[in-house]
Structure formats: structure tokens, C-alpha cells
């Protein structure tokens, strides 16, 4: 976010002359005992909004059943107003976009059983350049209460910081003043504080979050999630980035006081099913607000199913109200665990890498009480299996397996099993693998058969292997070689799949699948051949606002034309460095 710099640049402007007085000490009431849920236009529509768009999405929330599942707050983000206040200093709704005014939008939402959310900014102007609440805090709070607003997102662009004062103090004072002004209206208005987002990564960041948890109910604390127009790569990088800054903040959260890593992208384009399920899983384990930003009138059944997964929503909305934490981390994966009110744990196996892998942890590491049996409910597949302690799954690239883990046993439940592919030799499209079927449950497996499949054009040493018996806690392995056609220039990912079928005593027939990714990288013979195929993302660096793809010369997402590269002085074979990333 560039906003802090912008705020500091305004340092010379008139503002409070003395050091800001200490902000209100009464904590804001806990108006959201569970993380807020709803819809906001911003990431999908940006400023392209209207009464019609907002109300059509509200109707879709109701007709899709999402409202009944908790998505009840509909927030109109920036750009709903005109560029000037009226003669009395009141904000004026844009007469074209919102011909009946904002109170009318609220009435319509209330008539649908929904809550009315609105956006404003603590500075002199909103991020989009419309009048901010600076100098009008009480007046705007009163107006929102009069319009029967239920939820206020107060952004933090363009906050003037007078010379000699700290930005932390100035933001604290203004956000505290709005907190008091909202209280004074007597209307319960959920207060979303964006201040920490303007301090992300700075020394005051945690301090700003700590006072945000006193003046408000939730806070944005980092970069915006990608917009609908972003590239596929940009969207996934942005989900990982926002997860990355949010996940270490569990200490600064408490029940009713929520870290907000920004909107859910389910329903948007250029994002896969695994990616949206990952975001929904991670946000829920982090007890994040679940705020969809998409066109719900056109969202696919898959996207609506992801948003509407009741078991996953229950993890997010759990009454204990605690953000989950990382309990184990490795190369390209994180394991998170969230304590739940009934003593269960939600355990997420998050594969952040670009290749399938088997992620393995234990009930003890996930914080479950010592015991000899645990039930694992996979909250996406809905299958329940039983383990004696190992929690493992083969997880596709960018996917998350989310279990609800319960200490205990049940009859006739399949044992928890997992497939692991380990590459033991070969190179490029020619590889040798050890494929293991492990039994983590209390019951042994008999008659285990392994079937291997590969895409057309690939040759396997065998596609069917008999593994026989696997004892509880044991495993059986097969060796497979796979050979593919000569790889095309660029990066190619090929997936091999192993599916094991077996009988597990009284629990009957069971099965499990696991994938391996074969990644080949073949250089392009010439710049012309690389047309539309050269791209680099530096996921280690904070994405600059609106551009998550470094090295993006032509502004076209993942598309780099030979002409654009040539215009930037690139010749075939040359080394190019941009934003800390170097490629040939
Ligand atoms: C900031 C916020 C976004 C959105 C825009 C509106 O960037 O972080 O969520 O509200 O402003 O201009």
C-alpha cells in the first residue's frame, strides 16, 4: 500500500495542531461474536457499481441460500458518492449510480433480511478520490445511522499527518473519534478499521492492530487482494500473499476482534477450484471475515458450493472464536490447526507449491489430546476416516485438505490411508517413482490394488500393481517408471495419478488417490517463439498495488510480446533483471 507515504506527504497540510488527544478508552462493543460474513463489490466491480448491481447481488445471496448460511452483510465500497458534499456538508450519493439514494439501498437490503454496509475513509479523500470523513466524523456517523447503516468500512487513504506527529497517533485519534461517534449514534454499527493496512510491515504495525482491536470489531491489516482483472498467476500470488501476512497475527486476535485478510475470490475468473477451496479453507481456519467479492448472479455452481460449504463455514464461525496457527511447516506446505468449541481441531494441510505432494503431520502436533484413535472428517469430500495418530493426505498443487479432527472412535469407519509418490530417478519427462500406500488406521488392508494413470502420449512401466496386504501402521510400495513425449518449450506440468482400492475388514471396500507432478522446463529457441509465454512472478516481494506480476512490461498480465520485450531492450539470450528477479 502506498497510502502511508501519501499520508506522510500531506504532512504540511492543516490538521490538528497539538498532539492528538488520547483516543476513547471504552472498547467498542463486541457486535460480531463470530467473523462477519457477506458480500462487497470492490474486488470484482471496483468503481463500476450501481444500485442495480448491489441489489442484484443481494438477491442472489438470498436465492442461492448463502444468506441463510450467514452471508448477511452487503457492503457498497468506494465510489458511491459524488465528488462534493452538499451545502450542509453532508455526503451526497451519486445520482446516476444510486438514483434513490443510499437509505433506499439499506431499506431494500433490510427487506431481504440482510444488513447494510457502507464504505468511507478517515482521510480527506477516499482511495478513489471522493470526500473522506476527515473533519466530518460526527456528521458522517450521524448520517450513516440515519440511513440505518449496520456496518462501516472506514478506509485509511489520504490521512494528513502534521509534521512532528506520529502517523500511529494521528490514525489512532481519527479512528477512535469515529468509534465514539458511532457509539454516540446509539445504533449498533459493526466497525471495520482499515488503519493497520497503512502500516503493514512497519514498526508500528502491531501497535496499530492492537488499538484497532479496541476501537473496532475487525481490521484490514495488509495489501488488497487481487482484482477480477488480475492474471491467474496474480490471483494465486495474492491469495498466498494475504494468507502470509495474516497467518502470523493470531496473537493480536481475540474472540470478536478479527484480523481481515480481505475478500474471497470464489466465482471470479482465472482461478481454479483447488485455489478457491484453499482460500476458503485457510480463511476459515484463520477465523477471517468471509466476504465474497464476485458477481453472484453469474457465479458457477462450484463457486457457490465452495462459499456455501456448511462444514467449512462452521470452522470459521466456531463459537470459540480463535484464529488457527501454523503447527508445522515444510518445503512448499503449511499445516494449520484451529481449536474448536467442542474440543475438535480443524486441521488444514495447505500445499502452497506448484507440485502435488503428500503432507504428513500428527494429532499431537495439531494439539489434540493424547489418545489411540481420531476421526478425520474431510470437509470438502465429506468422507470420514479413522487414524491412530498420523494425519496425512496427498494434496494437489495449490490445494488444501481440511479435516475436522475428533478424538475418539466409531464403528465401520474406513482407516485413514494416503499415497506418497517419491521420485527415485530419471530426468525430465523420463522418471522413476516409488509409490507407497500407507495405512494410518487401526484396521489392516487386504487385496490392495494400485492403478496408475498418465495423460495420453505417456508410457508407464505398469498401470496395475497388486499390493496385497497392508498391516495397520504399515505401507506397501510399487516402483513405476513413466516416460513422456519430448517436452514443449516453456514450463509443462504433467500429473500422474495412483488410485488404490482395498478391503478394510468390517469397514468394507475403500480407496484413496494420490498424484505426482512432473515439471519440465525447456528454453524457448528464440524470442519470437516465446511470444506470450515469458513471465516471472516474484512471490517473495510484496506485490505493488494493482500489479502482482513483476516483469510485466506491457501491462497485459501474463502476456509479454516480443515487441514489448524488444522495446525494453531485450535481445534473445540476454539476461533481464526487473524488480529483483532475473531471467534469460
Ligand atoms: C482501498 C481498500 C480497498 C477498497 C479501495 C477503494 O484500496 O483497501 O478494499 O476499499 O480502497 O478505493
Coordinates of C-alpha atoms and ligand atoms in Angstrom, one line a residue:
X1 CA 0.0 0.0 0.0
X2 CA 1.4 3.4 -0.9
X3 CA -1.1 5.1 1.4
X4 CA 1.3 5.7 4.3
X5 CA 3.7 7.5 2.0
X6 CA 0.8 9.5 0.7
X7 CA -0.3 10.3 4.2
X8 CA 3.2 11.5 5.1
X9 CA 3.5 13.6 2.0
X10 CA 0.4 15.5 3.2
X11 CA 2.3 16.3 6.4
X12 CA 2.4 20.0 5.8
X13 CA -1.3 20.5 5.5
X14 CA -3.5 21.9 8.2
X15 CA -4.7 19.4 10.7
X16 CA -4.9 19.1 14.5
X17 CA -2.2 21.4 15.7
X18 CA -1.5 19.9 19.1
X19 CA -0.5 16.2 19.6
X20 CA -3.7 14.2 19.2
X21 CA -5.6 13.7 22.5
X22 CA -5.7 10.1 23.8
X23 CA -8.5 8.2 22.0
X24 CA -11.6 6.9 23.7
X25 CA -10.6 4.1 26.2
X26 CA -14.0 2.3 26.2
X27 CA -13.6 -0.7 24.0
X28 CA -16.1 -0.7 21.1
X29 CA -18.9 -3.2 21.9
X30 CA -18.5 -6.8 20.5
X31 CA -21.0 -6.6 17.7
X32 CA -19.7 -9.6 15.8
X33 CA -19.0 -12.6 18.2
X34 CA -18.2 -14.6 15.1
X35 CA -16.4 -13.3 12.0
X36 CA -18.5 -11.0 9.8
X37 CA -19.8 -12.6 6.6
X38 CA -21.3 -11.1 3.5
X39 CA -20.5 -9.5 0.1
X40 CA -18.7 -6.4 -1.1
X41 CA -18.4 -5.2 -4.7
X42 CA -14.8 -4.0 -4.6
X43 CA -12.5 -6.8 -5.9
X44 CA -14.9 -7.7 -8.7
X45 CA -16.5 -4.5 -9.8
X46 CA -14.2 -1.7 -8.5
X47 CA -15.9 1.6 -9.0
X48 CA -18.3 0.1 -11.6
X49 CA -21.2 -0.1 -9.2
X50 CA -24.8 0.9 -9.1
X51 CA -28.0 0.3 -7.0
X52 CA -28.9 -2.3 -9.5
X53 CA -25.6 -4.2 -9.2
X54 CA -25.7 -4.1 -5.4
X55 CA -29.3 -5.2 -5.1
X56 CA -29.0 -7.9 -7.8
X57 CA -26.1 -9.4 -5.8
X58 CA -28.1 -9.1 -2.6
X59 CA -31.0 -11.0 -4.2
X60 CA -28.5 -13.7 -5.4
X61 CA -27.2 -14.0 -1.8
X62 CA -30.7 -14.8 -0.7
X63 CA -31.8 -17.1 -3.7
X64 CA -28.5 -19.1 -3.6
X65 CA -29.0 -19.9 0.1
X66 CA -25.8 -18.1 1.1
X67 CA -27.6 -15.5 3.1
X68 CA -29.2 -18.3 5.2
X69 CA -25.8 -19.7 5.8
X70 CA -24.5 -16.5 7.3
X71 CA -23.5 -14.2 4.4
X72 CA -25.8 -11.4 5.5
X73 CA -23.9 -8.1 5.2
X74 CA -23.9 -6.4 1.8
X75 CA -21.4 -3.6 1.6
X76 CA -21.2 -0.9 -1.1
X77 CA -17.5 0.1 -1.3
X78 CA -15.9 3.2 -2.7
X79 CA -17.3 5.5 -5.4
X80 CA -20.9 5.5 -4.2
X81 CA -20.9 9.3 -3.7
X82 CA -20.4 12.5 -5.7
X83 CA -17.2 14.5 -5.5
X84 CA -18.5 17.2 -3.3
X85 CA -20.6 17.4 -0.1
X86 CA -23.8 19.4 -0.1
X87 CA -24.3 22.9 1.3
X88 CA -24.8 21.4 4.8
X89 CA -21.6 19.4 4.4
X90 CA -23.4 16.1 4.0
X91 CA -22.2 13.3 1.7
X92 CA -24.2 13.0 -1.5
X93 CA -24.9 9.7 -3.2
X94 CA -24.1 9.6 -6.9
X95 CA -27.5 10.3 -8.5
X96 CA -26.7 8.2 -11.6
X97 CA -25.3 5.2 -9.8
X98 CA -27.7 5.3 -6.8
X99 CA -30.8 7.2 -8.1
X100 CA -32.8 6.5 -5.0
X101 CA -30.1 7.3 -2.5
X102 CA -28.3 5.1 0.0
X103 CA -31.1 4.9 2.6
X104 CA -33.1 3.3 -0.1
X105 CA -30.4 0.6 -0.7
X106 CA -30.5 0.0 3.1
X107 CA -34.3 -0.4 3.1
X108 CA -34.2 -2.9 0.2
X109 CA -31.5 -4.9 2.0
X110 CA -33.3 -4.9 5.3
X111 CA -36.5 -6.0 3.5
X112 CA -34.5 -9.0 2.2
X113 CA -33.3 -9.7 5.8
X114 CA -29.8 -8.5 5.0
X115 CA -27.6 -5.9 6.7
X116 CA -26.4 -2.7 5.1
X117 CA -22.7 -2.0 4.8
X118 CA -21.1 1.2 3.5
X119 CA -17.6 2.5 2.8
X120 CA -15.9 5.7 3.9
X121 CA -12.4 6.9 4.6
X122 CA -10.7 8.5 7.6
X123 CA -8.7 10.9 5.4
X124 CA -9.5 14.0 3.4
X125 CA -10.5 11.8 0.4
X126 CA -11.3 8.1 -0.1
X127 CA -8.8 6.0 -2.0
X128 CA -10.9 6.6 -5.1
X129 CA -10.8 10.4 -4.6
X130 CA -14.3 11.0 -3.1
X131 CA -14.9 13.1 0.0
X132 CA -13.4 11.5 3.1
X133 CA -14.7 11.8 6.7
X134 CA -11.7 13.9 7.9
X135 CA -13.3 16.9 9.7
X136 CA -16.8 15.4 9.3
X137 CA -16.5 12.4 11.6
X138 CA -19.6 13.0 13.7
X139 CA -21.7 14.3 10.8
X140 CA -20.9 11.2 8.7
X141 CA -21.6 8.8 11.6
X142 CA -24.9 10.5 12.2
X143 CA -25.8 10.4 8.5
X144 CA -24.9 6.6 8.4
X145 CA -27.1 6.0 11.4
X146 CA -29.9 7.9 9.9
X147 CA -29.6 5.8 6.7
X148 CA -29.8 2.7 9.0
X149 CA -26.3 1.5 8.1
X150 CA -25.3 -1.7 10.0
X151 CA -21.6 -1.9 9.0
X152 CA -19.0 0.7 8.3
X153 CA -15.7 0.0 6.5
X154 CA -13.5 3.1 7.3
X155 CA -10.5 3.1 4.9
X156 CA -7.3 5.0 5.6
X157 CA -6.2 6.7 2.4
X158 CA -5.1 10.4 2.5
X159 CA -4.9 10.9 6.2
X160 CA -3.0 14.1 6.8
X161 CA -0.2 13.7 9.3
X162 CA 1.0 17.0 10.6
X163 CA 4.8 17.5 11.0
X164 CA 6.0 16.4 14.4
X165 CA 3.2 13.9 15.0
X166 CA 3.4 10.2 14.5
X167 CA 1.1 8.6 11.9
X168 CA 0.2 6.0 14.5
X169 CA -1.1 8.6 16.9
X170 CA -3.0 10.5 14.2
X171 CA -4.7 7.4 12.8
X172 CA -5.5 6.3 16.4
X173 CA -7.2 9.6 17.1
X174 CA -9.3 9.7 14.0
X175 CA -10.3 6.0 14.1
X176 CA -11.0 6.5 17.9
X177 CA -13.2 9.6 17.1
X178 CA -15.2 7.6 14.6
X179 CA -15.6 4.8 17.1
X180 CA -17.0 7.2 19.7
X181 CA -19.2 8.9 17.1
X182 CA -20.7 5.6 16.0
X183 CA -21.3 4.7 19.7
X184 CA -23.0 8.1 20.2
X185 CA -25.5 7.4 17.4
X186 CA -26.9 4.7 19.6
X187 CA -27.2 2.4 16.5
X188 CA -25.1 -0.8 16.6
X189 CA -22.8 -0.5 13.6
X190 CA -20.1 -3.1 13.0
X191 CA -16.9 -1.1 12.6
X192 CA -14.2 -2.3 10.2
X193 CA -11.0 -0.4 10.7
X194 CA -8.6 -0.2 7.7
X195 CA -5.8 1.7 9.6
X196 CA -3.4 -1.3 10.1
X197 CA -3.3 -1.8 6.3
X198 CA -1.5 1.5 6.1
X199 CA 1.3 0.3 8.4
X200 CA 1.8 -3.2 7.0
X201 CA 5.4 -4.2 7.6
X202 CA 6.3 -1.0 9.5
X203 CA 7.5 -0.9 13.1
X204 CA 4.1 0.4 14.4
X205 CA 2.1 -2.2 12.6
X206 CA 1.3 -4.4 15.6
X207 CA 0.6 -1.4 17.8
X208 CA -1.9 -0.1 15.2
X209 CA -3.6 -3.5 15.2
X210 CA -3.7 -3.6 19.0
X211 CA -5.6 -0.3 19.2
X212 CA -7.8 -1.2 16.2
X213 CA -9.0 -4.2 18.4
X214 CA -10.2 -1.6 21.0
X215 CA -11.9 0.9 18.7
X216 CA -13.4 -1.5 16.2
X217 CA -14.6 -5.1 15.5
X218 CA -12.3 -6.1 12.6
X219 CA -9.4 -4.6 10.7
X220 CA -7.8 -4.9 7.3
X221 CA -4.1 -5.2 8.0
X222 CA -2.4 -5.6 4.7
X223 CA -2.5 -5.4 0.9
X224 CA -5.7 -5.6 -1.1
X225 CA -6.5 -9.0 -2.6
X226 CA -6.3 -9.1 -6.4
X227 CA -9.0 -7.5 -8.5
X228 CA -11.1 -9.5 -11.0
X229 CA -8.9 -8.1 -13.9
X230 CA -5.7 -9.7 -12.4
X231 CA -4.0 -12.6 -14.2
X232 CA -4.3 -16.2 -13.0
X233 CA -0.8 -16.0 -11.5
X234 CA -1.6 -12.7 -9.9
X235 CA -4.7 -14.0 -8.2
X236 CA -3.0 -17.0 -6.7
X237 CA 0.1 -14.9 -5.7
X238 CA -2.3 -12.5 -4.0
X239 CA -4.1 -15.2 -2.0
X240 CA -0.8 -16.6 -0.8
X241 CA 0.5 -13.1 0.0
X242 CA -2.6 -12.1 2.1
X243 CA -2.5 -15.5 3.8
X244 CA 1.2 -14.9 4.5
X245 CA 0.7 -11.6 6.3
X246 CA -2.4 -12.7 8.2
X247 CA -1.3 -16.1 9.5
X248 CA 1.3 -14.8 12.0
X249 CA -1.2 -12.4 13.6
X250 CA -3.1 -14.9 15.8
X251 CA -1.7 -13.3 18.9
X252 CA -3.4 -10.0 18.0
X253 CA -6.8 -11.5 17.5
X254 CA -9.3 -12.4 20.2
X255 CA -12.9 -13.6 20.0
X256 CA -15.0 -10.8 18.5
X257 CA -11.9 -9.0 17.3
X258 CA -10.9 -10.2 13.8
X259 CA -7.9 -9.9 11.5
X260 CA -9.2 -9.3 8.0
X261 CA -7.1 -10.6 5.1
X262 CA -9.6 -9.3 2.5
X263 CA -12.2 -10.7 0.1
X264 CA -12.9 -14.3 -1.1
X265 CA -12.4 -14.6 -4.8
X266 CA -14.6 -17.7 -5.4
X267 CA -16.7 -17.0 -8.5
X268 CA -14.1 -14.8 -10.2
X269 CA -12.3 -15.8 -13.4
X270 CA -8.8 -17.1 -13.8
X271 CA -8.8 -19.0 -10.5
X272 CA -9.1 -22.8 -10.1
X273 CA -11.4 -24.9 -7.9
X274 CA -8.4 -26.0 -5.8
X275 CA -7.4 -22.4 -5.4
X276 CA -10.8 -21.1 -4.2
X277 CA -11.2 -24.1 -1.9
X278 CA -7.8 -23.3 -0.5
X279 CA -8.7 -19.7 0.1
X280 CA -12.0 -20.7 1.8
X281 CA -10.2 -23.3 3.9
X282 CA -7.4 -21.0 5.0
X283 CA -9.6 -18.0 5.7
X284 CA -11.9 -20.3 7.8
X285 CA -9.0 -21.8 9.8
X286 CA -7.8 -18.2 10.4
X287 CA -11.3 -17.1 11.6
X288 CA -11.2 -14.4 8.9
X289 CA -14.3 -12.5 7.8
X290 CA -15.9 -14.4 4.9
X291 CA -16.7 -11.6 2.4
X292 CA -17.4 -12.7 -1.1
X293 CA -16.5 -10.3 -4.0
X294 CA -17.8 -11.6 -7.3
X295 CA -20.9 -11.4 -9.5
X296 CA -23.1 -13.8 -7.6
X297 CA -25.8 -13.6 -10.3
X298 CA -23.3 -15.4 -12.6
X299 CA -21.2 -17.5 -10.2
X300 CA -20.8 -21.2 -11.1
X301 CA -22.4 -23.9 -9.1
X302 CA -18.9 -24.9 -8.0
X303 CA -18.1 -21.4 -6.7
X304 CA -21.4 -21.2 -4.8
X305 CA -20.7 -24.7 -3.3
X306 CA -17.3 -23.5 -2.1
X307 CA -18.7 -20.4 -0.5
X308 CA -21.7 -22.4 0.9
X309 CA -19.8 -25.4 2.4
X310 CA -21.5 -25.5 5.8
X311 CA -18.8 -27.6 7.4
X312 CA -16.2 -25.1 6.4
X313 CA -18.3 -22.1 7.4
X314 CA -18.8 -23.8 10.8
X315 CA -15.0 -23.8 11.3
X316 CA -14.9 -20.1 10.5
X317 CA -17.9 -19.3 12.7
X318 CA -16.9 -21.6 15.6
X319 CA -18.0 -20.2 18.9
X320 CA -14.6 -20.4 20.5
X321 CA -13.6 -17.6 18.1
X322 CA -9.9 -18.3 17.8
X323 CA -7.6 -17.9 14.8
X324 CA -5.8 -21.1 13.9
X325 CA -2.0 -21.2 13.9
X326 CA 0.7 -22.9 11.9
X327 CA 1.8 -26.1 13.8
X328 CA 4.2 -27.4 11.1
X329 CA 5.9 -26.0 8.0
X330 CA 8.0 -27.6 5.3
X331 CA 9.1 -27.1 1.7
X332 CA 6.0 -25.7 0.0
X333 CA 3.5 -26.6 2.7
X334 CA 2.0 -25.4 6.0
X335 CA -0.1 -27.3 8.5
X336 CA -2.5 -25.2 10.5
X337 CA -4.7 -26.1 13.4
X338 CA -7.6 -24.2 14.9
X339 CA -9.1 -25.2 18.3
X340 CA -12.9 -25.6 18.1
X341 CA -15.5 -25.1 20.8
X342 CA -16.4 -28.9 21.2
X343 CA -12.7 -29.9 21.6
X344 CA -12.2 -30.8 18.0
X345 CA -9.5 -29.3 15.9
X346 CA -9.7 -28.0 12.3
X347 CA -6.5 -29.1 10.6
X348 CA -5.5 -27.7 7.2
X349 CA -2.9 -29.3 5.0
X350 CA -2.0 -26.4 2.7
X351 CA 0.1 -27.2 -0.4
X352 CA 1.4 -23.7 -1.4
X353 CA 3.7 -25.2 -4.0
X354 CA 3.2 -25.8 -7.7
X355 CA 3.5 -29.6 -7.4
X356 CA 1.4 -32.3 -5.8
X357 CA 2.8 -33.6 -2.5
X358 CA 1.9 -35.8 0.4
X359 CA 1.7 -33.7 3.7
X360 CA 2.0 -35.6 6.9
X361 CA 1.5 -34.4 10.5
X362 CA 0.2 -35.9 13.7
X363 CA -2.8 -35.4 16.0
X364 CA -0.3 -34.5 18.8
X365 CA 1.3 -31.8 16.7
X366 CA -2.1 -30.4 15.8
X367 CA -2.8 -30.0 19.5
X368 CA -5.3 -32.9 20.1
X369 CA -5.3 -34.7 23.4
X370 CA -3.3 -37.9 23.6
X371 CA -5.3 -41.0 22.5
X372 CA -5.2 -44.0 20.3
X373 CA -7.9 -43.1 17.8
X374 CA -9.1 -40.0 16.0
X375 CA -11.8 -39.4 13.4
X376 CA -10.8 -37.3 10.4
X377 CA -13.7 -35.7 8.5
X378 CA -12.6 -34.3 5.2
X379 CA -14.7 -31.1 5.0
X380 CA -14.6 -31.0 1.2
X381 CA -15.1 -34.7 0.2
X382 CA -17.2 -35.3 3.3
X383 CA -15.5 -38.7 3.9
X384 CA -14.6 -39.7 7.4
X385 CA -11.7 -41.9 8.1
X386 CA -10.0 -43.1 11.3
X387 CA -6.4 -42.8 12.3
X388 CA -4.3 -43.9 15.3
X389 CA -2.4 -40.5 15.2
X390 CA -0.9 -39.8 11.8
X391 CA -2.8 -37.2 9.7
X392 CA -1.7 -37.3 6.1
X393 CA -3.0 -36.6 2.6
X394 CA -1.8 -36.3 -0.9
X395 CA -2.6 -32.7 -1.7
X396 CA -2.6 -31.4 -5.3
X397 CA -0.7 -28.2 -6.2
X398 CA -2.4 -25.1 -4.7
X399 CA -4.9 -27.2 -2.9
X400 CA -5.8 -27.6 0.8
X401 CA -7.1 -30.7 2.6
X402 CA -9.2 -29.5 5.5
X403 CA -10.0 -32.0 8.3
X404 CA -12.2 -31.7 11.3
X405 CA -10.4 -33.9 13.8
X406 CA -12.2 -35.5 16.6
X407 CA -10.5 -37.6 19.4
X408 CA -12.5 -40.8 19.5
X409 CA -13.5 -43.9 17.6
X410 CA -16.5 -45.1 15.6
X411 CA -17.6 -48.4 14.1
X412 CA -17.1 -49.4 10.5
X413 CA -15.1 -46.3 9.6
X414 CA -12.5 -46.7 6.9
X415 CA -8.9 -46.4 8.1
X416 CA -7.1 -43.3 7.1
X417 CA -4.7 -44.1 4.2
X418 CA -2.5 -42.0 2.0
X419 CA -0.5 -42.4 -1.2
X420 CA 3.0 -40.9 -1.5
X421 CA 5.0 -40.6 -4.7
X422 CA 8.7 -40.3 -4.3
X423 CA 10.9 -39.7 -7.3
X424 CA 13.9 -42.0 -7.2
X425 CA 15.5 -41.4 -10.6
X426 CA 15.4 -40.3 -14.2
X427 CA 15.3 -36.8 -15.5
X428 CA 12.9 -34.5 -17.5
X429 CA 10.0 -36.4 -18.9
X430 CA 11.6 -39.8 -18.1
X431 CA 11.3 -40.6 -14.4
X432 CA 11.2 -43.5 -11.9
X433 CA 9.0 -43.4 -8.8
X434 CA 8.3 -45.2 -5.6
X435 CA 4.6 -45.2 -4.9
X436 CA 3.6 -46.1 -1.4
X437 CA 0.2 -46.9 0.1
X438 CA 0.3 -46.2 3.8
X439 CA -2.4 -47.3 6.3
X440 CA -2.6 -44.9 9.3
X441 CA -5.7 -46.5 10.7
X442 CA -6.4 -49.2 13.3
X443 CA -7.6 -51.8 10.6
X444 CA -5.3 -53.6 8.1
X445 CA -6.0 -53.6 4.4
X446 CA -6.3 -56.7 2.2
X447 CA -6.4 -57.2 -1.6
X448 CA -4.9 -53.8 -2.3
X449 CA -4.6 -53.0 -6.0
X450 CA -2.9 -49.9 -7.4
X451 CA -3.9 -48.4 -10.7
X452 CA -1.7 -45.8 -12.3
X453 CA -2.8 -43.3 -15.0
X454 CA -1.0 -40.8 -17.1
X455 CA -2.0 -38.4 -19.8
X456 CA -2.2 -39.5 -23.4
X457 CA 1.2 -40.0 -25.0
X458 CA 2.8 -41.1 -21.8
X459 CA 4.2 -44.7 -21.3
X460 CA 4.1 -46.3 -17.9
X461 CA 6.1 -49.4 -16.9
X462 CA 2.9 -50.8 -15.5
X463 CA -0.6 -49.4 -14.9
X464 CA -1.8 -52.0 -12.4
X465 CA 0.1 -53.4 -9.4
X466 CA -1.1 -55.9 -6.8
X467 CA 0.0 -54.7 -3.4
X468 CA -1.8 -57.4 -1.3
X469 CA -1.9 -56.9 2.4
X470 CA -1.0 -53.7 4.4
X471 CA -0.9 -54.0 8.2
X472 CA -2.1 -51.1 10.4
X473 CA 0.7 -48.6 10.6
X474 CA 2.4 -50.2 7.6
X475 CA 2.8 -49.5 3.9
X476 CA 3.2 -51.3 0.6
X477 CA 5.1 -49.9 -2.3
X478 CA 5.5 -50.3 -6.1
X479 CA 8.1 -49.0 -8.5
X480 CA 6.9 -47.2 -11.6
X481 CA 8.7 -45.6 -14.5
X482 CA 7.0 -43.0 -16.6
X483 CA 8.1 -41.7 -20.0
X484 CA 6.5 -38.8 -21.7
X485 CA 6.9 -37.2 -25.2
X486 CA 9.6 -34.6 -25.6
X487 CA 8.5 -31.6 -23.6
X488 CA 7.4 -28.5 -25.4
X489 CA 9.3 -25.2 -24.9
X490 CA 8.2 -23.5 -21.7
X491 CA 7.1 -25.0 -18.4
X492 CA 4.9 -28.1 -18.6
X493 CA 3.3 -29.8 -15.6
X494 CA 2.2 -33.4 -16.1
X495 CA 0.1 -35.2 -13.5
X496 CA 0.4 -38.9 -12.8
X497 CA -2.4 -40.4 -10.6
X498 CA -2.3 -43.5 -8.5
X499 CA -5.6 -44.9 -7.1
X500 CA -5.5 -47.8 -4.6
X501 CA -8.5 -50.0 -3.9
X502 CA -8.7 -52.4 -1.0
X503 CA -10.8 -54.0 1.6
X504 CA -10.6 -52.8 5.2
X505 CA -12.1 -55.6 7.4
X506 CA -15.6 -54.8 8.6
X507 CA -15.4 -51.3 7.2
X508 CA -15.6 -52.8 3.7
X509 CA -14.2 -51.5 0.4
X510 CA -12.1 -48.4 0.4
X511 CA -10.0 -46.3 -1.9
X512 CA -7.5 -43.5 -2.0
X513 CA -5.8 -41.5 -4.7
X514 CA -2.6 -39.6 -4.9
X515 CA -0.9 -37.5 -7.6
X516 CA 2.6 -36.7 -8.7
X517 CA 3.6 -33.7 -10.7
X518 CA 6.3 -33.9 -13.4
X519 CA 7.6 -30.4 -14.3
X520 CA 9.7 -29.9 -17.4
X521 CA 11.3 -26.6 -18.3
X522 CA 12.5 -26.3 -21.9
X523 CA 14.0 -23.0 -23.0
X524 CA 12.5 -21.2 -26.0
X525 CA 14.7 -21.3 -29.1
X526 CA 14.0 -17.6 -29.8
X527 CA 12.3 -14.5 -28.6
X528 CA 9.6 -14.9 -31.3
X529 CA 8.9 -18.4 -30.1
X530 CA 8.5 -17.1 -26.6
X531 CA 5.7 -14.8 -27.7
X532 CA 3.1 -14.6 -25.0
X533 CA 5.0 -17.1 -22.9
X534 CA 7.6 -15.2 -20.9
X535 CA 6.6 -14.5 -17.4
X536 CA 8.1 -14.1 -13.9
X537 CA 6.4 -13.6 -10.6
X538 CA 8.5 -12.7 -7.6
X539 CA 6.2 -14.0 -4.9
X540 CA 8.7 -13.2 -2.2
X541 CA 8.3 -9.4 -2.7
X542 CA 5.2 -7.6 -1.6
X543 CA 3.0 -7.0 -4.7
X544 CA 2.9 -3.4 -5.6
X545 CA -0.7 -2.2 -5.6
X546 CA -2.6 -3.3 -8.7
X547 CA 0.4 -5.3 -10.1
X548 CA 1.3 -8.6 -8.7
X549 CA 3.3 -9.7 -11.7
X550 CA 6.8 -8.3 -11.7
X551 CA 8.5 -8.0 -15.1
X552 CA 5.2 -7.2 -16.6
X553 CA 6.3 -4.8 -19.4
X554 CA 3.2 -4.5 -21.4
X555 CA 0.6 -4.4 -18.6
X556 CA -1.2 -7.4 -20.1
X557 CA -1.0 -9.8 -17.1
X558 CA 1.0 -12.8 -18.2
X559 CA 1.3 -11.7 -21.8
X560 CA 4.7 -10.4 -22.9
X561 CA 5.0 -9.6 -26.6
X562 CA 8.3 -9.9 -28.4
X563 CA 7.8 -6.3 -29.4
X564 CA 7.4 -5.2 -25.8
X565 CA 10.4 -7.1 -24.7
X566 CA 12.4 -5.7 -27.7
X567 CA 11.3 -2.2 -26.8
X568 CA 12.6 -2.8 -23.3
X569 CA 16.0 -3.6 -24.8
X570 CA 15.8 -7.3 -24.6
X571 CA 17.6 -9.4 -27.1
X572 CA 17.4 -13.3 -27.4
X573 CA 19.7 -14.9 -24.8
X574 CA 20.1 -11.7 -22.8
X575 CA 19.7 -11.7 -19.0
X576 CA 16.8 -9.5 -17.9
X577 CA 16.5 -8.1 -14.4
X578 CA 13.4 -6.5 -13.1
X579 CA 12.2 -5.9 -9.5
X580 CA 14.8 -8.2 -8.2
X581 CA 14.0 -11.1 -10.5
X582 CA 16.5 -12.2 -13.2
X583 CA 15.7 -14.5 -16.1
X584 CA 17.2 -15.3 -19.5
Ligands
LIG1 C1 -8.5 0.5 -0.7 C2 -9.1 -0.6 0.0 C3 -9.9 -1.5 -0.9 C4 -11.0 -0.6 -1.5 C5 -10.4 0.6 -2.2 C6 -11.5 1.6 -2.7 O1 -7.6 0.1 -1.7 O2 -8.1 -1.4 0.6 O3 -10.5 -2.6 -0.2 O4 -11.9 -0.2 -0.5 O5 -9.5 1.3 -1.3 O6 -10.9 2.7 -3.3

